[in-house]
Amino acid sequence: MNGHKFGPYLIKESQIFFRSKLCLGIVNLKPIAPGHVLVIPKRNTPRLADLNKEETADLMVSAQRIGNVVEKHYKCTSLTMTIQDGPQAGQTVPHVHMHVIPRRKGDWPENDDIYKDLDEKKGVDNEERKPRTEEEMGKEANELRVYFSNDSEY
């Protein structure tokens, strides 16, 4: 297998920009904003409660590191970081993942409108939202990967 499983999907190596001991940073197929990326545990598990303590800690530390890079690279002033934990919470891929979304003043009419765009009916799994090409995702991953090039995991 050349890549990593994200729920039932295969994420290609070219779409992975960050690796820690237990987590990955991946680009998003249907981002709701430029720089919207995901942090996932390497172990394919559906719910946050299914992670062990080490995986949970690594997920948060990885999200912090990735968030710092996203904020710098996309020149934003804030981040929305969210986990939709279970189908009724809007989780559409049965694999724990944290959304890291760059934010700027005025990017949504009302600050919490972002959550409407994350909702499956309107957001990332909306059929009207066009998926990005492998080339587009690979280009973004390459740009972000540079920030982590000195990490021992790469």
CSV table of C-alpha atoms in Angstrom, one decimal:
chain,number,residue,atom,x,y,z
A,1,MET,CA,0.0,0.0,0.0
A,2,ASN,CA,1.5,3.3,-1.1
A,3,GLY,CA,-0.2,5.7,1.3
A,4,HIS,CA,-2.3,5.6,4.4
A,5,LYS,CA,-5.9,4.6,5.2
A,6,PHE,CA,-8.3,7.4,6.3
A,7,GLY,CA,-11.4,5.5,7.1
A,8,PRO,CA,-12.2,3.6,4.0
A,9,TYR,CA,-10.1,5.9,1.8
A,10,LEU,CA,-6.5,5.6,0.7
A,11,ILE,CA,-4.6,8.9,1.2
A,12,LYS,CA,-1.6,8.9,-1.2
A,13,GLU,CA,1.9,9.7,0.1
A,14,SER,CA,1.9,12.9,-2.0
A,15,GLN,CA,-1.0,14.2,0.1
A,16,ILE,CA,0.7,13.7,3.5
A,17,PHE,CA,2.8,16.7,4.6
A,18,PHE,CA,3.4,15.9,8.3
A,19,ARG,CA,4.3,12.8,10.3
A,20,SER,CA,4.7,12.3,14.0
A,21,LYS,CA,5.1,9.0,15.9
A,22,LEU,CA,1.3,8.4,15.9
A,23,CYS,CA,-0.3,11.0,13.6
A,24,LEU,CA,-0.3,12.5,10.1
A,25,GLY,CA,-1.1,15.9,8.6
A,26,ILE,CA,-3.0,15.6,5.3
A,27,VAL,CA,-4.4,18.0,2.8
A,28,ASN,CA,-8.1,18.1,2.3
A,29,LEU,CA,-9.9,16.9,-0.8
A,30,LYS,CA,-12.7,19.5,-0.4
A,31,PRO,CA,-11.4,22.4,1.8
A,32,ILE,CA,-13.9,25.1,2.9
A,33,ALA,CA,-11.0,27.6,2.9
A,34,PRO,CA,-7.5,27.7,1.5
A,35,GLY,CA,-5.2,25.9,4.0
A,36,HIS,CA,-8.0,23.7,5.5
A,37,VAL,CA,-6.1,20.6,6.4
A,38,LEU,CA,-6.7,17.5,8.6
A,39,VAL,CA,-4.8,15.9,11.4
A,40,ILE,CA,-5.4,12.2,11.8
A,41,PRO,CA,-4.1,9.4,13.9
A,42,LYS,CA,-2.2,6.7,12.0
A,43,ARG,CA,-4.4,4.0,13.6
A,44,ASN,CA,-7.7,3.9,11.8
A,45,THR,CA,-10.2,4.4,14.6
A,46,PRO,CA,-13.6,6.0,14.3
A,47,ARG,CA,-14.1,7.9,17.6
A,48,LEU,CA,-11.9,10.1,19.9
A,49,ALA,CA,-12.8,7.9,22.9
A,50,ASP,CA,-11.2,4.9,21.0
A,51,LEU,CA,-7.7,6.6,21.0
A,52,ASN,CA,-5.3,5.7,23.8
A,53,LYS,CA,-3.8,8.4,25.9
A,54,GLU,CA,-0.6,8.6,23.9
A,55,GLU,CA,-2.5,8.9,20.6
A,56,THR,CA,-4.7,11.6,22.1
A,57,ALA,CA,-1.8,13.6,23.3
A,58,ASP,CA,0.0,13.2,20.0
A,59,LEU,CA,-3.1,14.3,18.1
A,60,MET,CA,-3.2,17.5,20.1
A,61,VAL,CA,0.6,18.2,19.9
A,62,SER,CA,0.5,17.5,16.1
A,63,ALA,CA,-2.5,19.8,15.7
A,64,GLN,CA,-0.7,22.5,17.5
A,65,ARG,CA,2.5,22.2,15.4
A,66,ILE,CA,0.4,22.0,12.1
A,67,GLY,CA,-1.7,25.0,13.2
A,68,ASN,CA,1.4,27.1,13.8
A,69,VAL,CA,2.6,26.3,10.2
A,70,VAL,CA,-0.8,26.8,8.7
A,71,GLU,CA,-1.1,30.2,10.4
A,72,LYS,CA,2.3,31.3,9.2
A,73,HIS,CA,2.0,29.8,5.6
A,74,TYR,CA,-1.5,31.2,4.9
A,75,LYS,CA,-0.8,34.5,6.8
A,76,CYS,CA,-4.0,34.2,8.9
A,77,THR,CA,-4.6,35.6,12.3
A,78,SER,CA,-6.5,32.7,13.9
A,79,LEU,CA,-7.5,29.1,13.5
A,80,THR,CA,-10.6,27.0,13.8
A,81,MET,CA,-9.7,23.6,15.1
A,82,THR,CA,-12.6,21.1,15.4
A,83,ILE,CA,-13.3,17.4,15.7
A,84,GLN,CA,-16.7,16.1,14.7
A,85,ASP,CA,-16.9,13.0,16.9
A,86,GLY,CA,-19.5,10.6,15.5
A,87,PRO,CA,-22.2,10.8,12.7
A,88,GLN,CA,-24.6,12.9,14.7
A,89,ALA,CA,-21.9,15.5,15.2
A,90,GLY,CA,-21.3,15.7,11.4
A,91,GLN,CA,-18.5,13.2,11.1
A,92,THR,CA,-18.6,11.8,7.6
A,93,VAL,CA,-15.4,9.7,7.5
A,94,PRO,CA,-15.3,7.1,10.3
A,95,HIS,CA,-11.7,7.9,11.3
A,96,VAL,CA,-10.9,10.5,14.1
A,97,HIS,CA,-9.7,13.7,12.5
A,98,MET,CA,-9.2,17.3,13.5
A,99,HIS,CA,-9.9,20.1,11.0
A,100,VAL,CA,-7.4,22.9,11.0
A,101,ILE,CA,-8.9,25.9,9.2
A,102,PRO,CA,-7.1,29.3,8.8
A,103,ARG,CA,-9.2,32.3,9.8
A,104,ARG,CA,-9.2,36.0,9.1
A,105,LYS,CA,-11.4,38.8,10.2
A,106,GLY,CA,-14.5,38.8,8.0
A,107,ASP,CA,-13.9,35.5,6.3
A,108,TRP,CA,-17.5,34.4,7.2
A,109,PRO,CA,-20.3,36.8,7.8
A,110,GLU,CA,-20.8,35.6,11.3
A,111,ASN,CA,-17.9,33.8,13.1
A,112,ASP,CA,-19.9,30.6,13.7
A,113,ASP,CA,-21.1,30.3,10.1
A,114,ILE,CA,-18.0,28.2,9.5
A,115,TYR,CA,-19.7,25.3,11.3
A,116,LYS,CA,-22.6,25.5,8.7
A,117,ASP,CA,-19.9,25.0,6.0
A,118,LEU,CA,-18.5,22.0,7.9
A,119,ASP,CA,-21.9,20.4,8.0
A,120,GLU,CA,-22.2,17.5,5.6
A,121,LYS,CA,-25.2,19.0,3.9
A,122,LYS,CA,-23.4,22.2,3.0
A,123,GLY,CA,-19.8,21.5,3.7
A,124,VAL,CA,-16.9,19.3,2.8
A,125,ASP,CA,-19.0,16.3,1.6
A,126,ASN,CA,-21.5,18.5,-0.4
A,127,GLU,CA,-21.7,17.1,-3.9
A,128,GLU,CA,-21.7,20.6,-5.3
A,129,ARG,CA,-18.2,21.2,-3.8
A,130,LYS,CA,-15.7,20.1,-6.4
A,131,PRO,CA,-12.9,17.9,-5.2
A,132,ARG,CA,-9.4,19.1,-5.9
A,133,THR,CA,-7.1,17.2,-8.3
A,134,GLU,CA,-4.2,15.1,-7.1
A,135,GLU,CA,-1.9,17.7,-8.5
A,136,GLU,CA,-3.5,20.5,-6.5
A,137,MET,CA,-3.3,18.5,-3.3
A,138,GLY,CA,0.2,17.4,-4.0
A,139,LYS,CA,1.3,21.0,-4.6
A,140,GLU,CA,-0.1,22.2,-1.3
A,141,ALA,CA,1.4,19.2,0.6
A,142,ASN,CA,4.8,20.0,-0.9
A,143,GLU,CA,4.5,23.6,0.3
A,144,LEU,CA,3.6,22.6,3.8
A,145,ARG,CA,6.0,19.7,4.0
A,146,VAL,CA,9.0,22.1,3.8
A,147,TYR,CA,8.2,23.4,7.2
A,148,PHE,CA,8.6,20.0,8.7
A,149,SER,CA,11.6,18.8,6.6
A,150,ASN,CA,14.0,18.8,9.6
A,151,ASP,CA,11.7,16.4,11.6
A,152,SER,CA,13.2,13.0,12.3
A,153,GLU,CA,10.0,11.3,11.0
A,154,TYR,CA,10.7,12.4,7.4
